[in-house]
Amino acid sequence: MKKLFSAFLFFCSLVSISQEVKPKETTIELYGFVRYEAFWDTYKGLNAANEQFFVLPLYAGVDANGEHINQTPTYNFSSMATRFGIRINGPEIFKAKTSGNIETDFAGDLGNNPAMFRVRQANVVFSWPESSLLVGQTWHPFWSGKVFPTVGGLNTGCPFQPFNRSPQLRFDYKPNPKFILSAAMVSEFQYKSYGFTKIDAMNPKSMAIDKSECFTRNAGIPELIANIETNNGGFTLGAGTSLKYIKPTLYTVGTESKKYVSDDLVQSLSFMGYTQYVKNMFTIRAKAVLGQNMTHLTIPGGYGVNSVDQATGAMTYTPYNTLTSFVNAVYGKKYQVGLFAGYLKNMGTTDALYNFGTSADPATITPGMVPNVASIYRVAPHFAINVSKVRMVFEYELTSAAYGSGKIDLADGLYSSSTDVTNHRGQLMLMYSF
């Protein structure tokens, strides 16, 4: 860590020297903030960054007395979301203005090593009068630019708001200042899809599932995204669509434990729409996403095995469909009040699931991020104080999830009943910007 930080300071000093030589060629702006969070939870959840990034309460069953195992008070104090970045404005190249952005924090591998130094954004932008080309890592196009929730928590409305930064190529066309058309090819890096790390359809209990960027890379096709946005005064309206492929395994295992190359892919389509209205000190925004297998966007779901070839073990797949939405309203400047409300619904699989069990006791294989969640909702009011470079937020966040229980319906991957779990989070966030 010390070596990385020293290298970063050395790089900044070199840039400063180059600025002195050619002050008109390149300008550098440092930015960032120190961020501290203290929070208290009542139910342990699916989370990242030492529970700082809370997604939803995680049902882990009940004990011998019928009490929920994960229903326990917990807290944490953390500053790992502190970040800093560099904005670079460079010389004209190919008749385009050039700029770059490098941004980092200490949230690292959010699941395994959250205190590790990591790259959040690293990109170069070529800007012409009516278009621009971004090359590098930045927010996923389904993040929707500047239309995202204002809340106190690090989760920024996730899982109701797509959350993902990925390497990409994105072209924006702006025939006028009020209208933007975008097309992008996106890969995966820190936010990943699920697939098989151990495969044997003849022995399903031995199969293992994990997430990796390799499942989309092995498909040979990046995620393809098209967006449209219009702005008029304080009103913004946008929409987008995504086509994604993943290859869950490179081979399958058939009879006599023979291996066979697999060419089967999971195809996923997703759509989004969003709007925002800003007037004086009041902002209201809303967004809805209907999509398939959106785990790389930190949205629960995934896919299931649809069929199995008994000779080769070859499998076909069907994606889960998920609807997620939110409304967020904020009023004030120095003293600010806000409310976030989100709802997510598991709409089930597109096609029927393959039964690895019996008719009396069906069993399925469904890689993904808690695909057994039936629905989630969140209500989160906050109060903030903004003074100069300091922002302090007090927020109460209620997140409730219904987990499928009972017998699974093979027709759509949903369950006959559900178990409700709820987390109450109280948190304080203090941020000093520079």
Short mmCIF file of C-alpha atoms in Angstrom, two decimals:
data_model
loop_
_atom_site.label_atom_id
_atom_site.label_comp_id
_atom_site.label_asym_id
_atom_site.label_seq_id
_atom_site.Cartn_x
_atom_site.Cartn_y
_atom_site.Cartn_z
CA MET A 1 0.00 0.00 0.00
CA LYS A 2 2.82 2.40 0.93
CA LYS A 3 4.57 1.61 -2.36
CA LEU A 4 1.40 2.31 -4.34
CA PHE A 5 0.80 5.58 -2.53
CA SER A 6 4.44 6.63 -3.02
CA ALA A 7 4.20 5.81 -6.71
CA PHE A 8 1.04 7.89 -6.95
CA LEU A 9 2.73 10.90 -5.30
CA PHE A 10 5.75 10.48 -7.58
CA PHE A 11 3.44 10.45 -10.61
CA CYS A 12 1.75 13.65 -9.39
CA SER A 13 5.15 15.35 -8.95
CA LEU A 14 6.15 14.41 -12.50
CA VAL A 15 2.87 15.80 -13.81
CA SER A 16 3.46 19.03 -11.86
CA ILE A 17 6.89 19.40 -13.45
CA SER A 18 5.43 18.80 -16.92
CA GLN A 19 2.81 21.46 -16.20
CA GLU A 20 5.54 23.99 -15.50
CA VAL A 21 7.16 23.20 -18.84
CA LYS A 22 3.94 23.26 -20.90
CA PRO A 23 1.23 24.95 -18.82
CA LYS A 24 -1.14 25.29 -21.77
CA GLU A 25 -0.89 21.65 -22.88
CA THR A 26 -2.07 19.79 -19.80
CA THR A 27 -3.88 20.75 -16.61
CA ILE A 28 -4.33 18.55 -13.56
CA GLU A 29 -7.06 18.74 -10.92
CA LEU A 30 -6.94 16.68 -7.75
CA TYR A 31 -10.23 15.89 -6.04
CA GLY A 32 -11.72 13.53 -3.52
CA PHE A 33 -13.02 13.27 0.00
CA VAL A 34 -12.46 11.72 3.39
CA ARG A 35 -15.55 9.70 4.26
CA TYR A 36 -16.46 8.24 7.65
CA GLU A 37 -19.49 6.07 8.34
CA ALA A 38 -20.94 4.65 11.54
CA PHE A 39 -23.91 2.31 11.31
CA TRP A 40 -26.01 -0.09 13.37
CA ASP A 41 -27.99 -3.02 11.92
CA THR A 42 -30.57 -5.40 13.36
CA TYR A 43 -30.27 -8.20 10.74
CA LYS A 44 -27.11 -9.39 9.01
CA GLY A 45 -27.24 -9.05 5.27
CA LEU A 46 -25.77 -9.59 1.86
CA ASN A 47 -23.21 -6.83 1.82
CA ALA A 48 -19.72 -5.70 0.87
CA ALA A 49 -16.93 -3.55 2.32
CA ASN A 50 -17.20 -4.91 5.87
CA GLU A 51 -21.01 -4.54 5.79
CA GLN A 52 -20.75 -0.85 4.88
CA PHE A 53 -22.37 -1.50 1.49
CA PHE A 54 -25.68 -3.10 2.51
CA VAL A 55 -27.77 -4.76 -0.22
CA LEU A 56 -30.50 -6.75 1.56
CA PRO A 57 -31.07 -8.80 4.74
CA LEU A 58 -29.88 -12.37 4.22
CA TYR A 59 -32.05 -15.24 5.45
CA ALA A 60 -29.94 -18.07 6.94
CA GLY A 61 -32.69 -20.17 8.50
CA VAL A 62 -33.80 -20.54 12.09
CA ASP A 63 -32.35 -22.29 15.14
CA ALA A 64 -33.92 -25.05 17.24
CA ASN A 65 -36.11 -22.47 18.97
CA GLY A 66 -37.37 -20.97 15.73
CA GLU A 67 -35.32 -17.78 16.04
CA HIS A 68 -33.68 -16.28 12.95
CA ILE A 69 -29.95 -17.00 12.98
CA ASN A 70 -29.05 -13.74 11.25
CA GLN A 71 -31.29 -11.56 13.41
CA THR A 72 -28.60 -10.06 15.60
CA PRO A 73 -27.48 -6.48 16.30
CA THR A 74 -24.22 -5.44 14.68
CA TYR A 75 -22.32 -2.23 14.00
CA ASN A 76 -19.22 -0.90 12.30
CA PHE A 77 -17.17 2.30 11.99
CA SER A 78 -15.33 2.68 8.70
CA SER A 79 -13.40 5.15 6.55
CA MET A 80 -12.56 2.78 3.68
CA ALA A 81 -14.86 4.66 1.27
CA THR A 82 -12.40 7.59 1.35
CA ARG A 83 -11.30 8.31 -2.21
CA PHE A 84 -9.22 10.60 -4.36
CA GLY A 85 -8.86 11.16 -8.08
CA ILE A 86 -7.21 13.11 -10.85
CA ARG A 87 -8.94 14.93 -13.69
CA ILE A 88 -6.68 15.64 -16.65
CA ASN A 89 -7.32 18.04 -19.51
CA GLY A 90 -4.83 17.52 -22.30
CA PRO A 91 -3.94 18.76 -25.77
CA GLU A 92 -6.10 18.49 -28.85
CA ILE A 93 -5.69 15.16 -30.67
CA PHE A 94 -7.50 14.07 -33.85
CA LYS A 95 -9.29 17.44 -33.74
CA ALA A 96 -10.75 16.41 -30.39
CA LYS A 97 -10.35 17.85 -26.92
CA THR A 98 -8.84 15.21 -24.66
CA SER A 99 -9.42 14.52 -21.00
CA GLY A 100 -8.74 11.72 -18.56
CA ASN A 101 -9.88 10.55 -15.17
CA ILE A 102 -8.18 8.32 -12.60
CA GLU A 103 -10.12 7.63 -9.41
CA THR A 104 -9.35 5.25 -6.57
CA ASP A 105 -10.45 4.27 -3.09
CA PHE A 106 -9.64 1.71 -0.41
CA ALA A 107 -12.60 -0.64 -0.91
CA GLY A 108 -10.57 -3.16 -2.92
CA ASP A 109 -12.04 -6.61 -3.49
CA LEU A 110 -15.33 -5.87 -1.75
CA GLY A 111 -15.93 -9.45 -0.69
CA ASN A 112 -12.52 -10.92 0.11
CA ASN A 113 -10.17 -8.02 0.85
CA PRO A 114 -12.17 -4.81 1.29
CA ALA A 115 -9.27 -2.76 2.67
CA MET A 116 -7.27 -3.08 -0.55
CA PHE A 117 -6.36 -0.16 -2.82
CA ARG A 118 -8.36 -0.31 -6.07
CA VAL A 119 -9.16 1.55 -9.27
CA ARG A 120 -12.70 2.93 -9.47
CA GLN A 121 -12.36 4.84 -12.71
CA ALA A 122 -9.60 5.08 -15.31
CA ASN A 123 -10.58 6.47 -18.69
CA VAL A 124 -9.75 8.80 -21.55
CA VAL A 125 -12.36 10.88 -23.39
CA PHE A 126 -12.04 12.35 -26.89
CA SER A 127 -14.58 15.17 -27.33
CA TRP A 128 -15.70 16.68 -30.64
CA PRO A 129 -18.38 19.40 -31.04
CA GLU A 130 -21.23 16.89 -31.44
CA SER A 131 -19.81 13.62 -30.15
CA SER A 132 -17.39 11.98 -27.74
CA LEU A 133 -15.60 8.65 -27.32
CA LEU A 134 -14.82 7.24 -23.87
CA VAL A 135 -12.20 4.50 -23.56
CA GLY A 136 -11.57 2.86 -20.18
CA GLN A 137 -13.36 2.11 -16.93
CA THR A 138 -16.26 4.18 -15.65
CA TRP A 139 -19.86 3.79 -14.54
CA HIS A 140 -21.98 1.24 -16.41
CA PRO A 141 -24.41 2.95 -18.83
CA PHE A 142 -27.36 1.66 -16.74
CA TRP A 143 -26.10 3.88 -13.90
CA SER A 144 -27.78 6.67 -15.94
CA GLY A 145 -25.19 9.42 -15.77
CA LYS A 146 -26.25 12.07 -13.26
CA VAL A 147 -29.66 10.53 -12.50
CA PHE A 148 -28.91 8.44 -9.41
CA PRO A 149 -30.26 8.53 -5.83
CA THR A 150 -29.14 11.01 -3.19
CA VAL A 151 -28.92 8.99 0.03
CA GLY A 152 -26.62 8.67 3.03
CA GLY A 153 -25.53 5.06 2.53
CA LEU A 154 -22.66 3.86 0.39
CA ASN A 155 -25.03 1.54 -1.51
CA THR A 156 -26.53 4.57 -3.35
CA GLY A 157 -29.91 2.88 -3.64
CA CYS A 158 -28.63 -0.57 -4.64
CA PRO A 159 -30.18 -3.09 -5.44
CA PHE A 160 -33.00 -0.88 -6.76
CA GLN A 161 -30.46 1.26 -8.63
CA PRO A 162 -27.97 -0.62 -10.86
CA PHE A 163 -24.47 -0.40 -9.36
CA ASN A 164 -21.48 -1.24 -11.56
CA ARG A 165 -18.27 0.25 -12.93
CA SER A 166 -16.68 -1.61 -15.84
CA PRO A 167 -14.15 -1.30 -18.67
CA GLN A 168 -15.90 -0.11 -21.82
CA LEU A 169 -15.93 1.68 -25.13
CA ARG A 170 -18.73 4.26 -25.26
CA PHE A 171 -19.67 6.62 -28.07
CA ASP A 172 -22.01 9.56 -27.37
CA TYR A 173 -23.66 11.54 -30.15
CA LYS A 174 -25.08 14.96 -29.26
CA PRO A 175 -26.83 16.59 -32.24
CA ASN A 176 -27.86 19.37 -29.84
CA PRO A 177 -27.23 20.11 -26.13
CA LYS A 178 -30.62 18.67 -25.15
CA PHE A 179 -30.30 15.25 -26.79
CA ILE A 180 -27.81 12.37 -26.38
CA LEU A 181 -27.59 9.01 -28.15
CA SER A 182 -25.11 6.50 -26.71
CA ALA A 183 -23.78 3.11 -27.77
CA ALA A 184 -21.38 1.06 -25.67
CA MET A 185 -19.51 -2.23 -25.51
CA VAL A 186 -18.94 -3.20 -21.88
CA SER A 187 -16.85 -5.92 -20.24
CA GLU A 188 -16.84 -7.10 -16.61
CA PHE A 189 -14.18 -6.52 -13.98
CA GLN A 190 -15.14 -6.01 -10.32
CA TYR A 191 -18.87 -6.62 -10.78
CA LYS A 192 -19.36 -10.10 -12.22
CA SER A 193 -21.73 -12.76 -13.51
CA TYR A 194 -22.14 -16.25 -12.07
CA GLY A 195 -21.18 -19.59 -13.59
CA PHE A 196 -19.86 -23.05 -12.78
CA THR A 197 -16.46 -23.72 -11.24
CA LYS A 198 -17.18 -27.44 -11.05
CA ILE A 199 -19.51 -29.14 -13.52
CA ASP A 200 -21.20 -32.56 -13.65
CA ALA A 201 -24.87 -32.67 -14.57
CA MET A 202 -24.87 -36.42 -13.90
CA ASN A 203 -23.93 -35.67 -10.29
CA PRO A 204 -25.53 -32.27 -9.54
CA LYS A 205 -24.66 -32.29 -5.83
CA SER A 206 -20.97 -32.05 -6.73
CA MET A 207 -21.43 -28.95 -8.89
CA ALA A 208 -19.99 -25.65 -7.64
CA ILE A 209 -20.98 -22.07 -8.52
CA ASP A 210 -19.09 -18.79 -8.20
CA LYS A 211 -18.84 -15.40 -9.89
CA SER A 212 -16.12 -14.38 -12.32
CA GLU A 213 -15.53 -11.96 -15.18
CA CYS A 214 -14.40 -14.98 -17.23
CA PHE A 215 -17.96 -16.16 -17.88
CA THR A 216 -18.74 -13.12 -20.02
CA ARG A 217 -15.27 -13.01 -21.59
CA ASN A 218 -15.54 -16.69 -22.58
CA ALA A 219 -18.76 -15.90 -24.45
CA GLY A 220 -16.64 -13.83 -26.84
CA ILE A 221 -19.19 -11.01 -27.01
CA PRO A 222 -19.11 -7.88 -24.78
CA GLU A 223 -22.32 -6.51 -23.33
CA LEU A 224 -23.97 -4.29 -25.95
CA ILE A 225 -25.87 -1.24 -24.70
CA ALA A 226 -27.80 1.60 -26.33
CA ASN A 227 -29.11 4.63 -24.42
CA ILE A 228 -31.09 7.74 -25.28
CA GLU A 229 -31.52 10.84 -23.09
CA THR A 230 -33.17 14.21 -23.49
CA ASN A 231 -32.80 17.28 -21.24
CA ASN A 232 -35.02 20.36 -21.27
CA GLY A 233 -34.55 22.91 -18.52
CA GLY A 234 -34.73 20.98 -15.27
CA PHE A 235 -36.38 17.94 -16.83
CA THR A 236 -34.49 14.78 -17.86
CA LEU A 237 -35.91 11.68 -19.54
CA GLY A 238 -33.91 8.64 -20.58
CA ALA A 239 -34.13 5.00 -21.65
CA GLY A 240 -31.76 2.19 -22.48
CA THR A 241 -31.43 -1.45 -23.47
CA SER A 242 -28.77 -4.10 -22.93
CA LEU A 243 -27.89 -7.42 -24.58
CA LYS A 244 -25.52 -9.69 -22.66
CA TYR A 245 -24.13 -13.19 -23.17
CA ILE A 246 -22.24 -15.41 -20.75
CA LYS A 247 -20.81 -18.91 -21.10
CA PRO A 248 -21.36 -20.67 -17.74
CA THR A 249 -18.90 -23.50 -18.47
CA LEU A 250 -16.28 -24.47 -21.06
CA TYR A 251 -17.24 -28.14 -20.98
CA THR A 252 -19.79 -30.58 -19.60
CA VAL A 253 -19.45 -34.06 -18.15
CA GLY A 254 -21.54 -36.90 -19.57
CA THR A 255 -21.78 -40.63 -19.06
CA GLU A 256 -18.65 -42.50 -17.99
CA SER A 257 -17.27 -39.11 -16.82
CA LYS A 258 -16.37 -38.10 -20.38
CA LYS A 259 -15.90 -34.37 -21.05
CA TYR A 260 -17.55 -32.51 -23.94
CA VAL A 261 -16.87 -28.95 -25.12
CA SER A 262 -19.81 -26.64 -24.35
CA ASP A 263 -21.00 -23.90 -26.70
CA ASP A 264 -24.20 -23.06 -24.83
CA LEU A 265 -24.64 -19.43 -23.78
CA VAL A 266 -27.03 -17.55 -21.53
CA GLN A 267 -28.63 -14.64 -23.40
CA SER A 268 -30.04 -11.77 -21.35
CA LEU A 269 -32.03 -8.70 -22.37
CA SER A 270 -32.60 -5.72 -20.09
CA PHE A 271 -34.45 -2.42 -20.40
CA MET A 272 -34.50 0.73 -18.28
CA GLY A 273 -36.29 4.06 -18.14
CA TYR A 274 -35.64 7.04 -15.87
CA THR A 275 -36.68 10.61 -15.29
CA GLN A 276 -35.61 13.55 -13.14
CA TYR A 277 -36.98 17.00 -12.39
CA VAL A 278 -34.94 19.75 -10.72
CA LYS A 279 -36.31 23.14 -9.67
CA ASN A 280 -34.53 25.46 -7.23
CA MET A 281 -33.78 23.37 -4.12
CA PHE A 282 -36.11 20.48 -5.01
CA THR A 283 -35.15 17.34 -6.93
CA ILE A 284 -37.26 14.28 -7.67
CA ARG A 285 -36.15 11.31 -9.73
CA ALA A 286 -37.56 7.88 -10.60
CA LYS A 287 -36.24 4.84 -12.41
CA ALA A 288 -37.35 1.35 -13.41
CA VAL A 289 -35.33 -1.56 -14.79
CA LEU A 290 -36.78 -4.77 -16.24
CA GLY A 291 -34.07 -7.25 -17.05
CA GLN A 292 -32.61 -10.73 -17.06
CA ASN A 293 -29.59 -12.08 -15.18
CA MET A 294 -28.49 -8.67 -13.88
CA THR A 295 -26.19 -9.89 -11.11
CA HIS A 296 -23.31 -7.87 -12.60
CA LEU A 297 -25.41 -4.77 -11.84
CA THR A 298 -25.69 -5.88 -8.18
CA ILE A 299 -29.33 -6.81 -8.74
CA PRO A 300 -30.61 -10.16 -7.38
CA GLY A 301 -31.43 -12.82 -9.95
CA GLY A 302 -29.50 -15.12 -12.24
CA TYR A 303 -30.54 -18.05 -14.40
CA GLY A 304 -31.38 -21.74 -14.18
CA VAL A 305 -30.68 -24.97 -16.03
CA ASN A 306 -33.46 -25.55 -18.56
CA SER A 307 -32.48 -28.92 -20.05
CA VAL A 308 -29.79 -31.61 -19.78
CA ASP A 309 -28.53 -34.01 -22.44
CA GLN A 310 -28.25 -37.36 -20.67
CA ALA A 311 -25.40 -38.54 -22.90
CA THR A 312 -23.09 -35.50 -22.92
CA GLY A 313 -24.32 -33.54 -19.91
CA ALA A 314 -24.84 -30.51 -22.17
CA MET A 315 -27.13 -27.94 -20.58
CA THR A 316 -29.31 -25.12 -21.86
CA TYR A 317 -30.32 -22.21 -19.64
CA THR A 318 -33.17 -19.82 -18.93
CA PRO A 319 -32.73 -16.41 -17.22
CA TYR A 320 -34.62 -15.04 -14.24
CA ASN A 321 -36.56 -11.83 -14.97
CA THR A 322 -36.36 -9.05 -12.39
CA LEU A 323 -38.22 -5.75 -12.09
CA THR A 324 -36.63 -3.10 -9.89
CA SER A 325 -37.60 0.54 -9.34
CA PHE A 326 -37.14 3.52 -7.06
CA VAL A 327 -38.36 7.04 -6.35
CA ASN A 328 -36.09 9.58 -4.66
CA ALA A 329 -36.99 13.12 -3.56
CA VAL A 330 -34.64 15.67 -1.98
CA TYR A 331 -35.25 19.23 -0.79
CA GLY A 332 -32.83 21.81 0.57
CA LYS A 333 -29.27 23.01 0.24
CA LYS A 334 -27.57 23.79 3.55
CA TYR A 335 -30.18 21.80 5.44
CA GLN A 336 -31.49 18.95 3.35
CA VAL A 337 -34.20 16.34 3.77
CA GLY A 338 -34.66 13.38 1.48
CA LEU A 339 -36.64 10.19 1.02
CA PHE A 340 -35.77 7.06 -0.93
CA ALA A 341 -38.29 4.30 -1.69
CA GLY A 342 -37.44 1.21 -3.73
CA TYR A 343 -39.16 -2.01 -4.77
CA LEU A 344 -37.83 -5.17 -6.47
CA LYS A 345 -39.87 -8.11 -7.78
CA ASN A 346 -38.62 -11.50 -8.97
CA MET A 347 -40.74 -12.25 -12.06
CA GLY A 348 -39.48 -15.83 -12.44
CA THR A 349 -37.67 -17.62 -15.25
CA THR A 350 -38.52 -17.23 -18.92
CA ASP A 351 -38.76 -21.00 -19.49
CA ALA A 352 -39.23 -24.00 -17.23
CA LEU A 353 -36.41 -25.31 -15.04
CA TYR A 354 -34.97 -28.80 -15.35
CA ASN A 355 -35.84 -31.09 -12.45
CA PHE A 356 -32.73 -32.67 -10.93
CA GLY A 357 -34.89 -34.23 -8.21
CA THR A 358 -38.23 -36.05 -8.22
CA SER A 359 -41.79 -34.95 -8.87
CA ALA A 360 -42.48 -35.10 -5.14
CA ASP A 361 -39.26 -33.33 -4.20
CA PRO A 362 -38.09 -31.18 -7.16
CA ALA A 363 -34.55 -29.78 -7.22
CA THR A 364 -33.05 -27.16 -9.50
CA ILE A 365 -29.69 -25.53 -10.24
CA THR A 366 -29.90 -21.73 -10.37
CA PRO A 367 -26.58 -19.82 -10.44
CA GLY A 368 -26.93 -16.21 -9.37
CA MET A 369 -27.28 -13.68 -6.60
CA VAL A 370 -29.99 -14.93 -4.18
CA PRO A 371 -32.34 -15.96 -7.05
CA ASN A 372 -34.74 -17.32 -4.41
CA VAL A 373 -35.66 -13.78 -3.32
CA ALA A 374 -39.30 -13.12 -4.19
CA SER A 375 -39.35 -9.38 -3.49
CA ILE A 376 -37.51 -6.57 -1.68
CA TYR A 377 -38.55 -3.11 -0.59
CA ARG A 378 -36.74 -0.23 1.10
CA VAL A 379 -37.74 3.05 2.72
CA ALA A 380 -34.92 5.40 3.72
CA PRO A 381 -35.44 9.00 4.93
CA HIS A 382 -32.41 11.17 5.64
CA PHE A 383 -31.44 14.56 7.01
CA ALA A 384 -28.23 16.25 5.85
CA ILE A 385 -26.23 19.33 6.79
CA ASN A 386 -23.94 20.84 4.15
CA VAL A 387 -21.44 23.46 5.32
CA SER A 388 -18.59 24.45 3.01
CA LYS A 389 -16.60 21.26 2.32
CA VAL A 390 -18.38 19.18 4.97
CA ARG A 391 -21.49 17.03 4.47
CA MET A 392 -23.09 15.21 7.41
CA VAL A 393 -25.99 12.81 6.88
CA PHE A 394 -28.24 11.04 9.38
CA GLU A 395 -30.22 8.25 7.74
CA TYR A 396 -32.66 5.53 8.74
CA GLU A 397 -32.86 2.67 6.25
CA LEU A 398 -35.49 -0.08 6.42
CA THR A 399 -34.90 -2.95 3.98
CA SER A 400 -37.22 -5.96 3.91
CA ALA A 401 -36.91 -9.08 1.75
CA ALA A 402 -39.26 -12.01 1.13
CA TYR A 403 -37.39 -15.28 0.49
CA GLY A 404 -39.05 -18.11 -1.39
CA SER A 405 -39.82 -21.14 0.74
CA GLY A 406 -41.79 -24.33 0.39
CA LYS A 407 -41.97 -26.14 -2.96
CA ILE A 408 -40.44 -24.60 -6.07
CA ASP A 409 -42.57 -24.30 -9.20
CA LEU A 410 -40.51 -25.68 -12.08
CA ALA A 411 -42.56 -23.67 -14.58
CA ASP A 412 -41.13 -20.32 -13.45
CA GLY A 413 -38.61 -20.94 -10.65
CA LEU A 414 -40.77 -19.27 -7.98
CA TYR A 415 -41.85 -20.72 -4.64
CA SER A 416 -45.23 -21.53 -3.13
CA SER A 417 -44.64 -19.42 0.00
CA SER A 418 -42.16 -16.95 1.45
CA THR A 419 -40.33 -15.94 4.63
CA ASP A 420 -39.99 -12.24 5.43
CA VAL A 421 -36.84 -10.74 6.95
CA THR A 422 -36.20 -7.07 7.77
CA ASN A 423 -33.16 -4.99 8.65
CA HIS A 424 -33.29 -1.62 10.40
CA ARG A 425 -30.15 0.44 9.83
CA GLY A 426 -29.31 3.72 11.51
CA GLN A 427 -26.25 5.47 10.16
CA LEU A 428 -24.17 8.60 10.32
CA MET A 429 -22.03 9.68 7.39
CA LEU A 430 -19.47 12.49 7.55
CA MET A 431 -17.66 13.58 4.40
CA TYR A 432 -14.96 16.21 3.95
CA SER A 433 -14.43 17.05 0.27
CA PHE A 434 -11.43 18.61 -1.42
#
